[in-house]
Amino acid sequence: DTEVTQTPKHLVMGMTNKKSLKCEQHMGHRAMYWYKQKAKKPPELMFVYSYEKLSINESVPSRFSPECPNSSLLNLHLHALQPEDSALYLCATRGSSYNEQFFGPGTRLTVL
Amino acid sequence: SQQGEEDPQALSIQEGENATMNCSYKTSINNLQWYRQNSGRGLVHLILIRSNEREKHSGRLRVTLDTSKKSSSLLITASRAADTASYFCATVPVIGTSGSRLTFGEGTQLTVNP
């Protein structure tokens, strides 16, 4: 069982669609992360929220728009994506000052 | 950008054998962590070793850290088919806002054959 959940598990969208990825945690952690992972590659950091404020944006294109409505929820809004944006999108929370992270199961995104 | 390198990139062993994976990094670190990822799933935190530690054990896992060589190794003893996964090292830098980041290595794909 994971205490970080992500929905949906799979998402197929066209380049003109608008969709959202959702992440929810019940661990009481105050830092939450979005990563993008391509096949056979390590995760690439996209955004970090700390105490519900955006603290790191890794120069991600504006077609990806993060949102942190409260300390338990993290959304990633998607609009006008490109086929190369197809990847596994992972959410994570930070456990302590040592920065061990707890990952959700991911959303497999396919952009047609 | 990724600063870690892992070797080997792929490792195939028989059940019961030991598996050793290595990780090198470039900058000074606060700690180094190892994660496991089963195919298409999220990463699972395995073990963390602080910069002032040299060796740490957790069950069948043994991690070493050599800060003078900027390298770490992960040993999995008595491997099982269920250990088949990708293994990533990740470093946390010493200071600044970068402490919020994990810098991942490229990963080792371990296959344990029954």
GROMACS .gro file of N, CA and C in nm, chain B:
model
  342
  113SER      N    1   1.986   1.865  -1.403
  113SER     CA    2   2.079   1.773  -1.469
  113SER      C    3   2.117   1.664  -1.370
  114GLN      N    4   2.150   1.547  -1.423
  114GLN     CA    5   2.185   1.434  -1.340
  114GLN      C    6   2.335   1.432  -1.319
  115GLN      N    7   2.378   1.420  -1.195
  115GLN     CA    8   2.522   1.418  -1.174
  115GLN      C    9   2.572   1.279  -1.144
  116GLY      N   10   2.480   1.186  -1.116
  116GLY     CA   11   2.525   1.055  -1.076
  116GLY      C   12   2.544   0.962  -1.193
  117GLU      N   13   2.638   0.875  -1.177
  117GLU     CA   14   2.657   0.767  -1.273
  117GLU      C   15   2.650   0.637  -1.197
  118GLU      N   16   2.586   0.540  -1.258
  118GLU     CA   17   2.578   0.411  -1.195
  118GLU      C   18   2.635   0.306  -1.288
  119ASP      N   19   2.697   0.206  -1.226
  119ASP     CA   20   2.739   0.093  -1.307
  119ASP      C   21   2.720  -0.034  -1.225
  120PRO      N   22   2.689  -0.145  -1.288
  120PRO     CA   23   2.668  -0.148  -1.433
  120PRO      C   24   2.531  -0.090  -1.471
  121GLN      N   25   2.510  -0.066  -1.598
  121GLN     CA   26   2.378  -0.022  -1.643
  121GLN      C   27   2.277  -0.135  -1.631
  122ALA      N   28   2.324  -0.257  -1.652
  122ALA     CA   29   2.237  -0.374  -1.642
  122ALA      C   30   2.315  -0.488  -1.579
  123LEU      N   31   2.245  -0.567  -1.499
  123LEU     CA   32   2.308  -0.677  -1.426
  123LEU      C   33   2.210  -0.793  -1.423
  124SER      N   34   2.255  -0.911  -1.464
  124SER     CA   35   2.170  -1.029  -1.464
  124SER      C   36   2.238  -1.137  -1.382
  125ILE      N   37   2.168  -1.188  -1.280
  125ILE     CA   38   2.226  -1.288  -1.191
  125ILE      C   39   2.124  -1.399  -1.165
  126GLN      N   40   2.171  -1.505  -1.100
  126GLN     CA   41   2.082  -1.614  -1.061
  126GLN      C   42   2.033  -1.591  -0.918
  127GLU      N   43   1.916  -1.643  -0.891
  127GLU     CA   44   1.861  -1.635  -0.756
  127GLU      C   45   1.961  -1.692  -0.656
  128GLY      N   46   1.973  -1.625  -0.543
  128GLY     CA   47   2.066  -1.671  -0.440
  128GLY      C   48   2.202  -1.602  -0.447
  129GLU      N   49   2.236  -1.548  -0.564
  129GLU     CA   50   2.364  -1.476  -0.577
  129GLU      C   51   2.351  -1.337  -0.517
  130ASN      N   52   2.467  -1.274  -0.497
  130ASN     CA   53   2.469  -1.136  -0.450
  130ASN      C   54   2.477  -1.041  -0.570
  131ALA      N   55   2.417  -0.924  -0.554
  131ALA     CA   56   2.421  -0.821  -0.659
  131ALA      C   57   2.485  -0.696  -0.602
  132THR      N   58   2.580  -0.641  -0.676
  132THR     CA   59   2.646  -0.517  -0.633
  132THR      C   60   2.630  -0.412  -0.741
  133MET      N   61   2.583  -0.294  -0.699
  133MET     CA   62   2.568  -0.180  -0.789
  133MET      C   63   2.648  -0.064  -0.735
  134ASN      N   64   2.705   0.014  -0.823
  134ASN     CA   65   2.790   0.124  -0.783
  134ASN      C   66   2.735   0.256  -0.833
  135CYS      N   67   2.765   0.361  -0.758
  135CYS     CA   68   2.716   0.495  -0.790
  135CYS      C   69   2.828   0.593  -0.765
  136SER      N   70   2.850   0.684  -0.860
  136SER     CA   71   2.947   0.791  -0.839
  136SER      C   72   2.876   0.924  -0.854
  137TYR      N   73   2.927   1.024  -0.784
  137TYR     CA   74   2.866   1.156  -0.789
  137TYR      C   75   2.974   1.262  -0.791
  138LYS      N   76   2.935   1.387  -0.813
  138LYS     CA   77   3.036   1.490  -0.841
  138LYS      C   78   3.051   1.596  -0.734
  139THR      N   79   2.944   1.629  -0.661
  139THR     CA   80   2.953   1.739  -0.565
  139THR      C   81   2.942   1.688  -0.422
  140SER      N   82   2.974   1.774  -0.327
  140SER     CA   83   2.963   1.735  -0.186
  140SER      C   84   2.818   1.711  -0.149
  141ILE      N   85   2.797   1.612  -0.065
  141ILE     CA   86   2.660   1.571  -0.035
  141ILE      C   87   2.631   1.575   0.114
  142ASN      N   88   2.503   1.588   0.147
  142ASN     CA   89   2.453   1.571   0.283
  142ASN      C   90   2.425   1.424   0.308
  143ASN      N   91   2.362   1.358   0.211
  143ASN     CA   92   2.336   1.216   0.222
  143ASN      C   93   2.317   1.155   0.084
  144LEU      N   94   2.317   1.023   0.079
  144LEU     CA   95   2.295   0.949  -0.044
  144LEU      C   96   2.189   0.844  -0.015
  145GLN      N   97   2.100   0.829  -0.110
  145GLN     CA   98   1.988   0.736  -0.092
  145GLN      C   99   1.983   0.637  -0.209
  146TRP      N  100   1.923   0.524  -0.184
  146TRP     CA  101   1.897   0.425  -0.289
  146TRP      C  102   1.747   0.400  -0.297
  147TYR      N  103   1.701   0.392  -0.422
  147TYR     CA  104   1.560   0.366  -0.449
  147TYR      C  105   1.548   0.248  -0.544
  148ARG      N  106   1.437   0.179  -0.533
  148ARG     CA  107   1.403   0.069  -0.625
  148ARG      C  108   1.279   0.108  -0.703
  149GLN      N  109   1.274   0.069  -0.829
  149GLN     CA  110   1.158   0.094  -0.911
  149GLN      C  111   1.124  -0.030  -0.991
  150ASN      N  112   1.009  -0.087  -0.962
  150ASN     CA  113   0.958  -0.195  -1.044
  150ASN      C  114   0.902  -0.136  -1.172
  151SER      N  115   0.898  -0.215  -1.276
  151SER     CA  116   0.867  -0.166  -1.409
  151SER      C  117   0.738  -0.084  -1.412
  152GLY      N  118   0.750   0.041  -1.456
  152GLY     CA  119   0.634   0.126  -1.474
  152GLY      C  120   0.567   0.172  -1.347
  153ARG      N  121   0.633   0.155  -1.233
  153ARG     CA  122   0.575   0.194  -1.106
  153ARG      C  123   0.652   0.308  -1.041
  154GLY      N  124   0.605   0.352  -0.924
  154GLY     CA  125   0.677   0.456  -0.853
  154GLY      C  126   0.802   0.403  -0.786
  155LEU      N  127   0.888   0.495  -0.743
  155LEU     CA  128   1.011   0.457  -0.675
  155LEU      C  129   0.983   0.429  -0.528
  156VAL      N  130   1.057   0.335  -0.474
  156VAL     CA  131   1.046   0.300  -0.332
  156VAL      C  132   1.179   0.329  -0.265
  157HIS      N  133   1.174   0.406  -0.157
  157HIS     CA  134   1.295   0.439  -0.082
  157HIS      C  135   1.346   0.315  -0.010
  158LEU      N  136   1.475   0.283  -0.029
  158LEU     CA  137   1.532   0.164   0.033
  158LEU      C  138   1.615   0.197   0.156
  159ILE      N  139   1.708   0.290   0.140
  159ILE     CA  140   1.804   0.314   0.248
  159ILE      C  141   1.870   0.448   0.227
  160LEU      N  142   1.906   0.514   0.335
  160LEU     CA  143   1.973   0.644   0.332
  160LEU      C  144   2.101   0.633   0.413
  161ILE      N  145   2.209   0.689   0.361
  161ILE     CA  146   2.335   0.693   0.433
  161ILE      C  147   2.384   0.836   0.438
  162ARG      N  148   2.415   0.884   0.557
  162ARG     CA  149   2.460   1.022   0.573
  162ARG      C  150   2.608   1.035   0.537
  163SER      N  151   2.649   1.156   0.512
  163SER     CA  152   2.786   1.179   0.464
  163SER      C  153   2.891   1.141   0.567
  164ASN      N  154   2.853   1.137   0.696
  164ASN     CA  155   2.950   1.100   0.799
  164ASN      C  156   2.945   0.950   0.834
  165GLU      N  157   2.868   0.875   0.757
  165GLU     CA  158   2.861   0.730   0.776
  165GLU      C  159   2.937   0.660   0.664
  166ARG      N  160   2.987   0.543   0.693
  166ARG     CA  161   3.064   0.470   0.592
  166ARG      C  162   2.993   0.344   0.546
  167GLU      N  163   2.909   0.290   0.632
  167GLU     CA  164   2.841   0.166   0.597
  167GLU      C  165   2.708   0.161   0.672
  168LYS      N  166   2.609   0.101   0.605
  168LYS     CA  167   2.479   0.087   0.669
  168LYS      C  168   2.413  -0.040   0.618
  169HIS      N  169   2.338  -0.105   0.707
  169HIS     CA  170   2.271  -0.230   0.671
  169HIS      C  171   2.121  -0.215   0.694
  170SER      N  172   2.045  -0.284   0.610
  170SER     CA  173   1.901  -0.294   0.631
  170SER      C  174   1.856  -0.425   0.569
  171GLY      N  175   1.830  -0.524   0.652
  171GLY     CA  176   1.790  -0.655   0.601
  171GLY      C  177   1.898  -0.713   0.511
  172ARG      N  178   1.863  -0.742   0.386
  172ARG     CA  179   1.960  -0.798   0.290
  172ARG      C  180   2.039  -0.690   0.216
  173LEU      N  181   2.019  -0.565   0.253
  173LEU     CA  182   2.087  -0.454   0.186
  173LEU      C  183   2.205  -0.406   0.269
  174ARG      N  184   2.314  -0.380   0.196
  174ARG     CA  185   2.430  -0.318   0.259
  174ARG      C  186   2.476  -0.205   0.169
  175VAL      N  187   2.488  -0.087   0.226
  175VAL     CA  188   2.532   0.031   0.151
  175VAL      C  189   2.664   0.080   0.210
  176THR      N  190   2.756   0.115   0.122
  176THR     CA  191   2.879   0.179   0.165
  176THR      C  192   2.890   0.315   0.098
  177LEU      N  193   2.961   0.403   0.163
  177LEU     CA  194   2.982   0.538   0.111
  177LEU      C  195   3.128   0.576   0.131
  178ASP      N  196   3.191   0.621   0.025
  178ASP     CA  197   3.329   0.670   0.030
  178ASP      C  198   3.328   0.814  -0.022
  179THR      N  199   3.325   0.909   0.071
  179THR     CA  200   3.314   1.049   0.029
  179THR      C  201   3.443   1.100  -0.036
  180SER      N  202   3.556   1.037  -0.006
  180SER     CA  203   3.682   1.080  -0.068
  180SER      C  204   3.683   1.044  -0.217
  181LYS      N  205   3.617   0.934  -0.250
  181LYS     CA  206   3.608   0.893  -0.390
  181LYS      C  207   3.475   0.933  -0.453
  182LYS      N  208   3.387   0.994  -0.371
  182LYS     CA  209   3.254   1.033  -0.418
  182LYS      C  210   3.185   0.913  -0.484
  183SER      N  211   3.177   0.805  -0.407
  183SER     CA  212   3.114   0.685  -0.461
  183SER      C  213   3.042   0.608  -0.352
  184SER      N  214   2.946   0.528  -0.396
  184SER     CA  215   2.868   0.444  -0.305
  184SER      C  216   2.841   0.312  -0.375
  185SER      N  217   2.818   0.210  -0.295
  185SER     CA  218   2.778   0.082  -0.353
  185SER      C  219   2.660   0.027  -0.274
  186LEU      N  220   2.575  -0.045  -0.346
  186LEU     CA  221   2.461  -0.114  -0.287
  186LEU      C  222   2.479  -0.263  -0.312
  187LEU      N  223   2.481  -0.340  -0.205
  187LEU     CA  224   2.492  -0.485  -0.213
  187LEU      C  225   2.359  -0.546  -0.170
  188ILE      N  226   2.304  -0.631  -0.254
  188ILE     CA  227   2.186  -0.708  -0.218
  188ILE      C  228   2.232  -0.852  -0.205
  189THR      N  229   2.218  -0.908  -0.086
  189THR     CA  230   2.263  -1.044  -0.064
  189THR      C  231   2.149  -1.143  -0.088
  190ALA      N  232   2.185  -1.266  -0.124
  190ALA     CA  233   2.087  -1.374  -0.142
  190ALA      C  234   1.968  -1.328  -0.224
  191SER      N  235   1.995  -1.284  -0.345
  191SER     CA  236   1.892  -1.219  -0.426
  191SER      C  237   1.775  -1.314  -0.457
  192ARG      N  238   1.661  -1.252  -0.482
  192ARG     CA  239   1.538  -1.324  -0.514
  192ARG      C  240   1.483  -1.271  -0.644
  193ALA      N  241   1.399  -1.349  -0.709
  193ALA     CA  242   1.338  -1.303  -0.834
  193ALA      C  243   1.263  -1.172  -0.812
  194ALA      N  244   1.205  -1.155  -0.694
  194ALA     CA  245   1.129  -1.033  -0.663
  194ALA      C  246   1.217  -0.909  -0.653
  195ASP      N  247   1.349  -0.927  -0.649
  195ASP     CA  248   1.441  -0.813  -0.646
  195ASP      C  249   1.460  -0.753  -0.785
  196THR      N  250   1.409  -0.819  -0.887
  196THR     CA  251   1.419  -0.767  -1.024
  196THR      C  252   1.353  -0.631  -1.032
  197ALA      N  253   1.432  -0.530  -1.070
  197ALA     CA  254   1.384  -0.392  -1.071
  197ALA      C  255   1.497  -0.302  -1.119
  198SER      N  256   1.467  -0.174  -1.134
  198SER     CA  257   1.571  -0.073  -1.155
  198SER      C  258   1.607  -0.013  -1.021
  199TYR      N  259   1.736   0.011  -1.001
  199TYR     CA  260   1.784   0.068  -0.877
  199TYR      C  261   1.853   0.201  -0.908
  200PHE      N  262   1.813   0.305  -0.834
  200PHE     CA  263   1.869   0.438  -0.855
  200PHE      C  264   1.934   0.487  -0.727
  201CYS      N  265   2.053   0.546  -0.742
  201CYS     CA  266   2.107   0.621  -0.630
  201CYS      C  267   2.062   0.766  -0.647
  202ALA      N  268   2.054   0.838  -0.537
  202ALA     CA  269   2.014   0.979  -0.540
  202ALA      C  270   2.089   1.052  -0.430
  203THR      N  271   2.139   1.170  -0.464
  203THR     CA  272   2.216   1.247  -0.367
  203THR      C  273   2.141   1.373  -0.327
  204VAL      N  274   2.165   1.415  -0.204
  204VAL     CA  275   2.115   1.542  -0.153
  204VAL      C  276   2.235   1.632  -0.128
  205PRO      N  277   2.239   1.750  -0.190
  205PRO     CA  278   2.357   1.837  -0.174
  205PRO      C  279   2.368   1.893  -0.033
  206VAL      N  280   2.481   1.955  -0.008
  206VAL     CA  281   2.511   2.000   0.128
  206VAL      C  282   2.429   2.119   0.171
  207ILE      N  283   2.419   2.221   0.086
  207ILE     CA  284   2.364   2.347   0.134
  207ILE      C  285   2.265   2.408   0.036
  208GLY      N  286   2.195   2.509   0.086
  208GLY     CA  287   2.113   2.595   0.002
  208GLY      C  288   1.979   2.533  -0.032
  209THR      N  289   1.905   2.601  -0.117
  209THR     CA  290   1.773   2.553  -0.156
  209THR      C  291   1.783   2.425  -0.235
  210SER      N  292   1.903   2.396  -0.290
  210SER     CA  293   1.919   2.269  -0.361
  210SER      C  294   1.895   2.150  -0.270
  211GLY      N  295   1.893   2.177  -0.137
  211GLY     CA  296   1.863   2.068  -0.045
  211GLY      C  297   1.726   2.010  -0.066
  212SER      N  298   1.639   2.081  -0.139
  212SER     CA  299   1.508   2.026  -0.169
  212SER      C  300   1.514   1.924  -0.281
  213ARG      N  301   1.627   1.919  -0.350
  213ARG     CA  302   1.636   1.832  -0.467
  213ARG      C  303   1.701   1.700  -0.434
  214LEU      N  304   1.659   1.599  -0.512
  214LEU     CA  305   1.733   1.474  -0.523
  214LEU      C  306   1.796   1.472  -0.661
  215THR      N  307   1.923   1.439  -0.668
  215THR     CA  308   1.989   1.423  -0.798
  215THR      C  309   2.010   1.274  -0.821
  216PHE      N  310   1.944   1.222  -0.921
  216PHE     CA  311   1.944   1.078  -0.945
  216PHE      C  312   2.058   1.035  -1.035
  217GLY      N  313   2.108   0.915  -1.010
  217GLY     CA  314   2.195   0.850  -1.105
  217GLY      C  315   2.114   0.791  -1.219
  218GLU      N  316   2.185   0.735  -1.318
  218GLU     CA  317   2.118   0.684  -1.437
  218GLU      C  318   2.048   0.550  -1.413
  219GLY      N  319   2.083   0.484  -1.305
  219GLY     CA  320   2.013   0.361  -1.270
  219GLY      C  321   2.080   0.234  -1.318
  220THR      N  322   2.056   0.126  -1.243
  220THR     CA  323   2.101  -0.009  -1.281
  220THR      C  324   1.978  -0.098  -1.291
  221GLN      N  325   1.963  -0.165  -1.404
  221GLN     CA  326   1.853  -0.260  -1.421
  221GLN      C  327   1.902  -0.397  -1.375
  222LEU      N  328   1.844  -0.447  -1.266
  222LEU     CA  329   1.881  -0.577  -1.211
  222LEU      C  330   1.777  -0.681  -1.251
  223THR      N  331   1.823  -0.790  -1.306
  223THR     CA  332   1.737  -0.904  -1.337
  223THR      C  333   1.787  -1.023  -1.257
  224VAL      N  334   1.699  -1.081  -1.176
  224VAL     CA  335   1.733  -1.200  -1.099
  224VAL      C  336   1.655  -1.317  -1.158
  225ASN      N  337   1.729  -1.412  -1.211
  225ASN     CA  338   1.668  -1.527  -1.279
  225ASN      C  339   1.639  -1.639  -1.180
  226PRO      N  340   1.518  -1.697  -1.186
  226PRO     CA  341   1.482  -1.803  -1.092
  226PRO      C  342   1.565  -1.929  -1.113
   0.00000   0.00000   0.00000
